[in-house]
Amino acid sequence: MDTPATGNTRASKASQGNLIASAGRVDDFELTDEERHEIEHEMGHYENPRAASIGALKTVQKRRGWVSDGAIIAISDVLGIPSSDVEGVATFYSLIFRQPVGRHVILVCDSSSCFLTGHDELRDAISDELGIGLGQTTGDDRFTMLPVCCLGACDRGPALMINEDLHGPVEPGDVSALLERYT
């Protein structure tokens, strides 16, 4: 039986794998006690610790805004799995941000329904209002605009989401007033 006193074999193997993963740039990162507790609690819901990866990534992102390389390694150490496994989950899910983003993330739906109902005009109105394109962040770090393949609001296109707030249909003329709500 693995215990903290005797050493967790699974965690040791994960750390060995992390030596390879950490050969690149890794920031000085430490999970807070609260983050660690939340991740360990999430692990308790699953037989396989890999299943807790997405919850662990969301925990870090919720508090820090994005998931750094150091966070990937710290999460893998807690879960006792290779950092490459955590990185694979992080890069698979488009709503896990691997680079810093603005305080408010605008997800512009580019599904077929939204495309047909005015996606391009909506995207252009946001770009004109903020002076940024898709994948960019405003100079004051207030907004980041990203594409998303579907928001599940096909009956309300064109749609967008700001943080966790779904908006639609959004007309280009609505953009300025909508963005002002996120100061």
PDB file of C-alpha atoms in Angstrom:
ATOM      1  CA  MET A   1       0.000   0.000   0.000  1.00  0.00           C
ATOM      2  CA  ASP A   2       1.380   3.393  -0.971  1.00  0.00           C
ATOM      3  CA  THR A   3       1.276   6.027   1.719  1.00  0.00           C
ATOM      4  CA  PRO A   4       2.775   9.491   1.997  1.00  0.00           C
ATOM      5  CA  ALA A   5       5.292   8.126   4.512  1.00  0.00           C
ATOM      6  CA  THR A   6       6.513   5.311   2.256  1.00  0.00           C
ATOM      7  CA  GLY A   7       6.247   7.229  -1.002  1.00  0.00           C
ATOM      8  CA  ASN A   8       3.701   6.893  -3.728  1.00  0.00           C
ATOM      9  CA  THR A   9       5.128   4.754  -6.511  1.00  0.00           C
ATOM     10  CA  ARG A  10       2.652   6.144  -9.017  1.00  0.00           C
ATOM     11  CA  ALA A  11       3.635   9.732  -8.108  1.00  0.00           C
ATOM     12  CA  SER A  12       7.328   8.846  -8.314  1.00  0.00           C
ATOM     13  CA  LYS A  13       6.873   7.470 -11.826  1.00  0.00           C
ATOM     14  CA  ALA A  14       4.913  10.574 -12.780  1.00  0.00           C
ATOM     15  CA  SER A  15       7.682  12.792 -11.460  1.00  0.00           C
ATOM     16  CA  GLN A  16      10.246  10.868 -13.508  1.00  0.00           C
ATOM     17  CA  GLY A  17       8.129  11.494 -16.580  1.00  0.00           C
ATOM     18  CA  ASN A  18       7.938  15.137 -15.579  1.00  0.00           C
ATOM     19  CA  LEU A  19      11.718  15.476 -15.743  1.00  0.00           C
ATOM     20  CA  ILE A  20      11.419  15.038 -19.481  1.00  0.00           C
ATOM     21  CA  ALA A  21       8.369  17.281 -19.731  1.00  0.00           C
ATOM     22  CA  SER A  22       9.997  19.993 -17.667  1.00  0.00           C
ATOM     23  CA  ALA A  23      13.078  20.225 -19.877  1.00  0.00           C
ATOM     24  CA  GLY A  24      11.445  23.247 -21.535  1.00  0.00           C
ATOM     25  CA  ARG A  25      10.446  26.506 -19.868  1.00  0.00           C
ATOM     26  CA  VAL A  26       8.585  25.922 -16.634  1.00  0.00           C
ATOM     27  CA  ASP A  27       7.524  28.688 -14.314  1.00  0.00           C
ATOM     28  CA  ASP A  28       7.862  28.577 -10.557  1.00  0.00           C
ATOM     29  CA  PHE A  29       4.449  27.238  -9.744  1.00  0.00           C
ATOM     30  CA  GLU A  30       2.963  25.933  -6.565  1.00  0.00           C
ATOM     31  CA  LEU A  31      -0.593  24.827  -5.973  1.00  0.00           C
ATOM     32  CA  THR A  32      -2.309  26.524  -3.064  1.00  0.00           C
ATOM     33  CA  ASP A  33      -3.483  24.292  -0.239  1.00  0.00           C
ATOM     34  CA  GLU A  34      -7.050  24.959  -1.372  1.00  0.00           C
ATOM     35  CA  GLU A  35      -6.283  23.933  -4.978  1.00  0.00           C
ATOM     36  CA  ARG A  36      -4.479  20.789  -3.824  1.00  0.00           C
ATOM     37  CA  HIS A  37      -7.374  19.858  -1.526  1.00  0.00           C
ATOM     38  CA  GLU A  38      -9.925  20.412  -4.297  1.00  0.00           C
ATOM     39  CA  ILE A  39      -7.920  18.265  -6.735  1.00  0.00           C
ATOM     40  CA  GLU A  40      -7.493  15.491  -4.174  1.00  0.00           C
ATOM     41  CA  HIS A  41     -11.231  15.642  -3.445  1.00  0.00           C
ATOM     42  CA  GLU A  42     -11.948  15.357  -7.195  1.00  0.00           C
ATOM     43  CA  MET A  43      -9.666  12.300  -7.383  1.00  0.00           C
ATOM     44  CA  GLY A  44     -11.822  10.582  -4.777  1.00  0.00           C
ATOM     45  CA  HIS A  45     -14.696  10.460  -7.246  1.00  0.00           C
ATOM     46  CA  TYR A  46     -12.819   8.238  -9.703  1.00  0.00           C
ATOM     47  CA  GLU A  47     -11.142   4.870  -9.727  1.00  0.00           C
ATOM     48  CA  ASN A  48      -8.501   6.120 -12.175  1.00  0.00           C
ATOM     49  CA  PRO A  49      -6.803   9.427 -11.274  1.00  0.00           C
ATOM     50  CA  ARG A  50      -6.579  10.380 -14.974  1.00  0.00           C
ATOM     51  CA  ALA A  51     -10.334  10.933 -14.872  1.00  0.00           C
ATOM     52  CA  ALA A  52      -9.779  13.830 -12.445  1.00  0.00           C
ATOM     53  CA  SER A  53      -7.544  15.687 -14.932  1.00  0.00           C
ATOM     54  CA  ILE A  54     -10.217  17.967 -16.379  1.00  0.00           C
ATOM     55  CA  GLY A  55     -11.522  18.873 -12.915  1.00  0.00           C
ATOM     56  CA  ALA A  56      -7.985  19.621 -11.741  1.00  0.00           C
ATOM     57  CA  LEU A  57      -7.318  21.825 -14.765  1.00  0.00           C
ATOM     58  CA  LYS A  58     -10.584  23.696 -14.200  1.00  0.00           C
ATOM     59  CA  THR A  59      -9.669  24.201 -10.536  1.00  0.00           C
ATOM     60  CA  VAL A  60      -6.393  25.903 -11.434  1.00  0.00           C
ATOM     61  CA  GLN A  61      -7.887  27.944 -14.271  1.00  0.00           C
ATOM     62  CA  LYS A  62     -10.787  29.123 -12.109  1.00  0.00           C
ATOM     63  CA  ARG A  63      -8.361  30.705  -9.646  1.00  0.00           C
ATOM     64  CA  ARG A  64      -5.573  31.823 -11.972  1.00  0.00           C
ATOM     65  CA  GLY A  65      -7.274  32.496 -15.300  1.00  0.00           C
ATOM     66  CA  TRP A  66      -5.149  30.043 -17.273  1.00  0.00           C
ATOM     67  CA  VAL A  67      -3.032  26.889 -16.869  1.00  0.00           C
ATOM     68  CA  SER A  68       0.736  27.343 -17.051  1.00  0.00           C
ATOM     69  CA  ASP A  69       3.372  24.691 -17.777  1.00  0.00           C
ATOM     70  CA  GLY A  70       4.215  24.625 -14.074  1.00  0.00           C
ATOM     71  CA  ALA A  71       0.564  24.013 -13.232  1.00  0.00           C
ATOM     72  CA  ILE A  72       0.509  21.015 -15.584  1.00  0.00           C
ATOM     73  CA  ILE A  73       3.445  19.487 -13.715  1.00  0.00           C
ATOM     74  CA  ALA A  74       1.983  20.290 -10.284  1.00  0.00           C
ATOM     75  CA  ILE A  75      -1.350  18.725 -11.263  1.00  0.00           C
ATOM     76  CA  SER A  76       0.381  15.621 -12.612  1.00  0.00           C
ATOM     77  CA  ASP A  77       2.300  15.253  -9.353  1.00  0.00           C
ATOM     78  CA  VAL A  78      -0.914  15.380  -7.307  1.00  0.00           C
ATOM     79  CA  LEU A  79      -2.704  12.964  -9.639  1.00  0.00           C
ATOM     80  CA  GLY A  80       0.315  10.684  -9.879  1.00  0.00           C
ATOM     81  CA  ILE A  81       0.242  10.557 -13.670  1.00  0.00           C
ATOM     82  CA  PRO A  82       2.679  11.765 -16.344  1.00  0.00           C
ATOM     83  CA  SER A  83       2.527  15.457 -17.168  1.00  0.00           C
ATOM     84  CA  SER A  84       2.093  14.494 -20.831  1.00  0.00           C
ATOM     85  CA  ASP A  85      -1.285  12.971 -19.918  1.00  0.00           C
ATOM     86  CA  VAL A  86      -2.420  16.185 -18.216  1.00  0.00           C
ATOM     87  CA  GLU A  87      -1.079  18.251 -21.128  1.00  0.00           C
ATOM     88  CA  GLY A  88      -3.022  16.043 -23.546  1.00  0.00           C
ATOM     89  CA  VAL A  89      -6.263  16.752 -21.713  1.00  0.00           C
ATOM     90  CA  ALA A  90      -5.470  20.473 -21.460  1.00  0.00           C
ATOM     91  CA  THR A  91      -4.787  20.842 -25.164  1.00  0.00           C
ATOM     92  CA  PHE A  92      -7.789  18.732 -26.183  1.00  0.00           C
ATOM     93  CA  TYR A  93     -10.329  20.974 -24.453  1.00  0.00           C
ATOM     94  CA  SER A  94     -10.595  24.389 -26.082  1.00  0.00           C
ATOM     95  CA  LEU A  95     -11.874  26.015 -22.889  1.00  0.00           C
ATOM     96  CA  ILE A  96      -8.705  25.231 -20.955  1.00  0.00           C
ATOM     97  CA  PHE A  97      -6.455  28.194 -21.646  1.00  0.00           C
ATOM     98  CA  ARG A  98      -2.742  27.395 -21.938  1.00  0.00           C
ATOM     99  CA  GLN A  99      -1.769  31.033 -22.377  1.00  0.00           C
ATOM    100  CA  PRO A 100      -2.792  34.098 -20.392  1.00  0.00           C
ATOM    101  CA  VAL A 101      -6.154  35.535 -21.424  1.00  0.00           C
ATOM    102  CA  GLY A 102      -7.988  38.739 -20.630  1.00  0.00           C
ATOM    103  CA  ARG A 103     -10.236  39.170 -17.611  1.00  0.00           C
ATOM    104  CA  HIS A 104     -13.207  38.517 -19.894  1.00  0.00           C
ATOM    105  CA  VAL A 105     -13.069  35.838 -22.583  1.00  0.00           C
ATOM    106  CA  ILE A 106     -15.366  36.353 -25.563  1.00  0.00           C
ATOM    107  CA  LEU A 107     -16.154  33.112 -27.376  1.00  0.00           C
ATOM    108  CA  VAL A 108     -17.583  33.847 -30.815  1.00  0.00           C
ATOM    109  CA  CYS A 109     -19.556  30.909 -32.186  1.00  0.00           C
ATOM    110  CA  ASP A 110     -18.557  29.985 -35.726  1.00  0.00           C
ATOM    111  CA  SER A 111     -20.882  27.003 -36.190  1.00  0.00           C
ATOM    112  CA  SER A 112     -22.828  26.648 -39.425  1.00  0.00           C
ATOM    113  CA  SER A 113     -25.947  28.162 -37.862  1.00  0.00           C
ATOM    114  CA  CYS A 114     -24.112  31.198 -36.508  1.00  0.00           C
ATOM    115  CA  PHE A 115     -22.120  31.547 -39.701  1.00  0.00           C
ATOM    116  CA  LEU A 116     -25.348  31.715 -41.716  1.00  0.00           C
ATOM    117  CA  THR A 117     -26.962  34.221 -39.343  1.00  0.00           C
ATOM    118  CA  GLY A 118     -24.164  36.779 -39.210  1.00  0.00           C
ATOM    119  CA  HIS A 119     -21.005  35.407 -37.588  1.00  0.00           C
ATOM    120  CA  ASP A 120     -18.637  37.417 -39.794  1.00  0.00           C
ATOM    121  CA  GLU A 121     -20.423  40.700 -39.147  1.00  0.00           C
ATOM    122  CA  LEU A 122     -20.527  40.030 -35.392  1.00  0.00           C
ATOM    123  CA  ARG A 123     -16.844  39.076 -35.272  1.00  0.00           C
ATOM    124  CA  ASP A 124     -15.932  42.183 -37.273  1.00  0.00           C
ATOM    125  CA  ALA A 125     -17.997  44.427 -34.970  1.00  0.00           C
ATOM    126  CA  ILE A 126     -16.175  43.041 -31.926  1.00  0.00           C
ATOM    127  CA  SER A 127     -12.826  43.446 -33.685  1.00  0.00           C
ATOM    128  CA  ASP A 128     -13.641  47.047 -34.588  1.00  0.00           C
ATOM    129  CA  GLU A 129     -14.848  47.856 -31.059  1.00  0.00           C
ATOM    130  CA  LEU A 130     -11.863  46.320 -29.276  1.00  0.00           C
ATOM    131  CA  GLY A 131      -9.120  46.633 -31.881  1.00  0.00           C
ATOM    132  CA  ILE A 132      -8.273  42.926 -31.718  1.00  0.00           C
ATOM    133  CA  GLY A 133      -8.771  39.864 -33.875  1.00  0.00           C
ATOM    134  CA  LEU A 134      -9.520  36.265 -33.000  1.00  0.00           C
ATOM    135  CA  GLY A 135      -6.919  34.865 -30.635  1.00  0.00           C
ATOM    136  CA  GLN A 136      -5.866  38.296 -29.407  1.00  0.00           C
ATOM    137  CA  THR A 137      -6.159  40.175 -26.122  1.00  0.00           C
ATOM    138  CA  THR A 138      -6.730  43.897 -25.650  1.00  0.00           C
ATOM    139  CA  GLY A 139      -3.769  45.948 -24.445  1.00  0.00           C
ATOM    140  CA  ASP A 140      -5.420  46.500 -21.062  1.00  0.00           C
ATOM    141  CA  ASP A 141      -5.962  42.725 -20.649  1.00  0.00           C
ATOM    142  CA  ARG A 142      -9.699  43.308 -20.380  1.00  0.00           C
ATOM    143  CA  PHE A 143     -10.859  41.061 -23.258  1.00  0.00           C
ATOM    144  CA  THR A 144      -9.638  38.082 -25.247  1.00  0.00           C
ATOM    145  CA  MET A 145     -11.622  37.021 -28.325  1.00  0.00           C
ATOM    146  CA  LEU A 146     -11.574  33.361 -29.334  1.00  0.00           C
ATOM    147  CA  PRO A 147     -13.506  31.266 -31.845  1.00  0.00           C
ATOM    148  CA  VAL A 148     -15.571  28.342 -30.627  1.00  0.00           C
ATOM    149  CA  CYS A 149     -17.091  25.691 -32.877  1.00  0.00           C
ATOM    150  CA  CYS A 150     -20.504  25.617 -31.187  1.00  0.00           C
ATOM    151  CA  LEU A 151     -22.180  27.142 -28.159  1.00  0.00           C
ATOM    152  CA  GLY A 152     -25.328  25.055 -28.504  1.00  0.00           C
ATOM    153  CA  ALA A 153     -27.420  28.138 -29.212  1.00  0.00           C
ATOM    154  CA  CYS A 154     -28.232  27.438 -32.839  1.00  0.00           C
ATOM    155  CA  ASP A 155     -31.718  28.878 -32.398  1.00  0.00           C
ATOM    156  CA  ARG A 156     -30.206  32.184 -31.222  1.00  0.00           C
ATOM    157  CA  GLY A 157     -27.445  32.848 -33.735  1.00  0.00           C
ATOM    158  CA  PRO A 158     -25.244  34.617 -34.115  1.00  0.00           C
ATOM    159  CA  ALA A 159     -24.271  33.838 -30.548  1.00  0.00           C
ATOM    160  CA  LEU A 160     -21.343  34.537 -28.316  1.00  0.00           C
ATOM    161  CA  MET A 161     -20.375  33.830 -24.758  1.00  0.00           C
ATOM    162  CA  ILE A 162     -18.597  36.253 -22.453  1.00  0.00           C
ATOM    163  CA  ASN A 163     -17.144  34.378 -19.503  1.00  0.00           C
ATOM    164  CA  GLU A 164     -20.058  32.065 -18.697  1.00  0.00           C
ATOM    165  CA  ASP A 165     -22.831  34.336 -20.015  1.00  0.00           C
ATOM    166  CA  LEU A 166     -24.468  33.245 -23.272  1.00  0.00           C
ATOM    167  CA  HIS A 167     -25.771  36.021 -25.545  1.00  0.00           C
ATOM    168  CA  GLY A 168     -27.767  35.644 -28.718  1.00  0.00           C
ATOM    169  CA  PRO A 169     -28.831  36.657 -31.152  1.00  0.00           C
ATOM    170  CA  VAL A 170     -26.314  39.489 -31.070  1.00  0.00           C
ATOM    171  CA  GLU A 171     -26.469  42.111 -33.786  1.00  0.00           C
ATOM    172  CA  PRO A 172     -23.339  44.120 -34.679  1.00  0.00           C
ATOM    173  CA  GLY A 173     -25.041  47.248 -33.321  1.00  0.00           C
ATOM    174  CA  ASP A 174     -25.444  45.558 -29.912  1.00  0.00           C
ATOM    175  CA  VAL A 175     -21.729  44.920 -29.402  1.00  0.00           C
ATOM    176  CA  SER A 176     -20.687  48.213 -27.805  1.00  0.00           C
ATOM    177  CA  ALA A 177     -23.428  48.179 -25.149  1.00  0.00           C
ATOM    178  CA  LEU A 178     -22.876  44.485 -24.474  1.00  0.00           C
ATOM    179  CA  LEU A 179     -19.147  44.905 -23.906  1.00  0.00           C
ATOM    180  CA  GLU A 180     -19.726  47.873 -21.587  1.00  0.00           C
ATOM    181  CA  ARG A 181     -21.432  45.483 -19.178  1.00  0.00           C
ATOM    182  CA  TYR A 182     -18.058  43.801 -18.630  1.00  0.00           C
ATOM    183  CA  THR A 183     -15.938  46.552 -17.113  1.00  0.00           C
TER     184      THR A 183
END
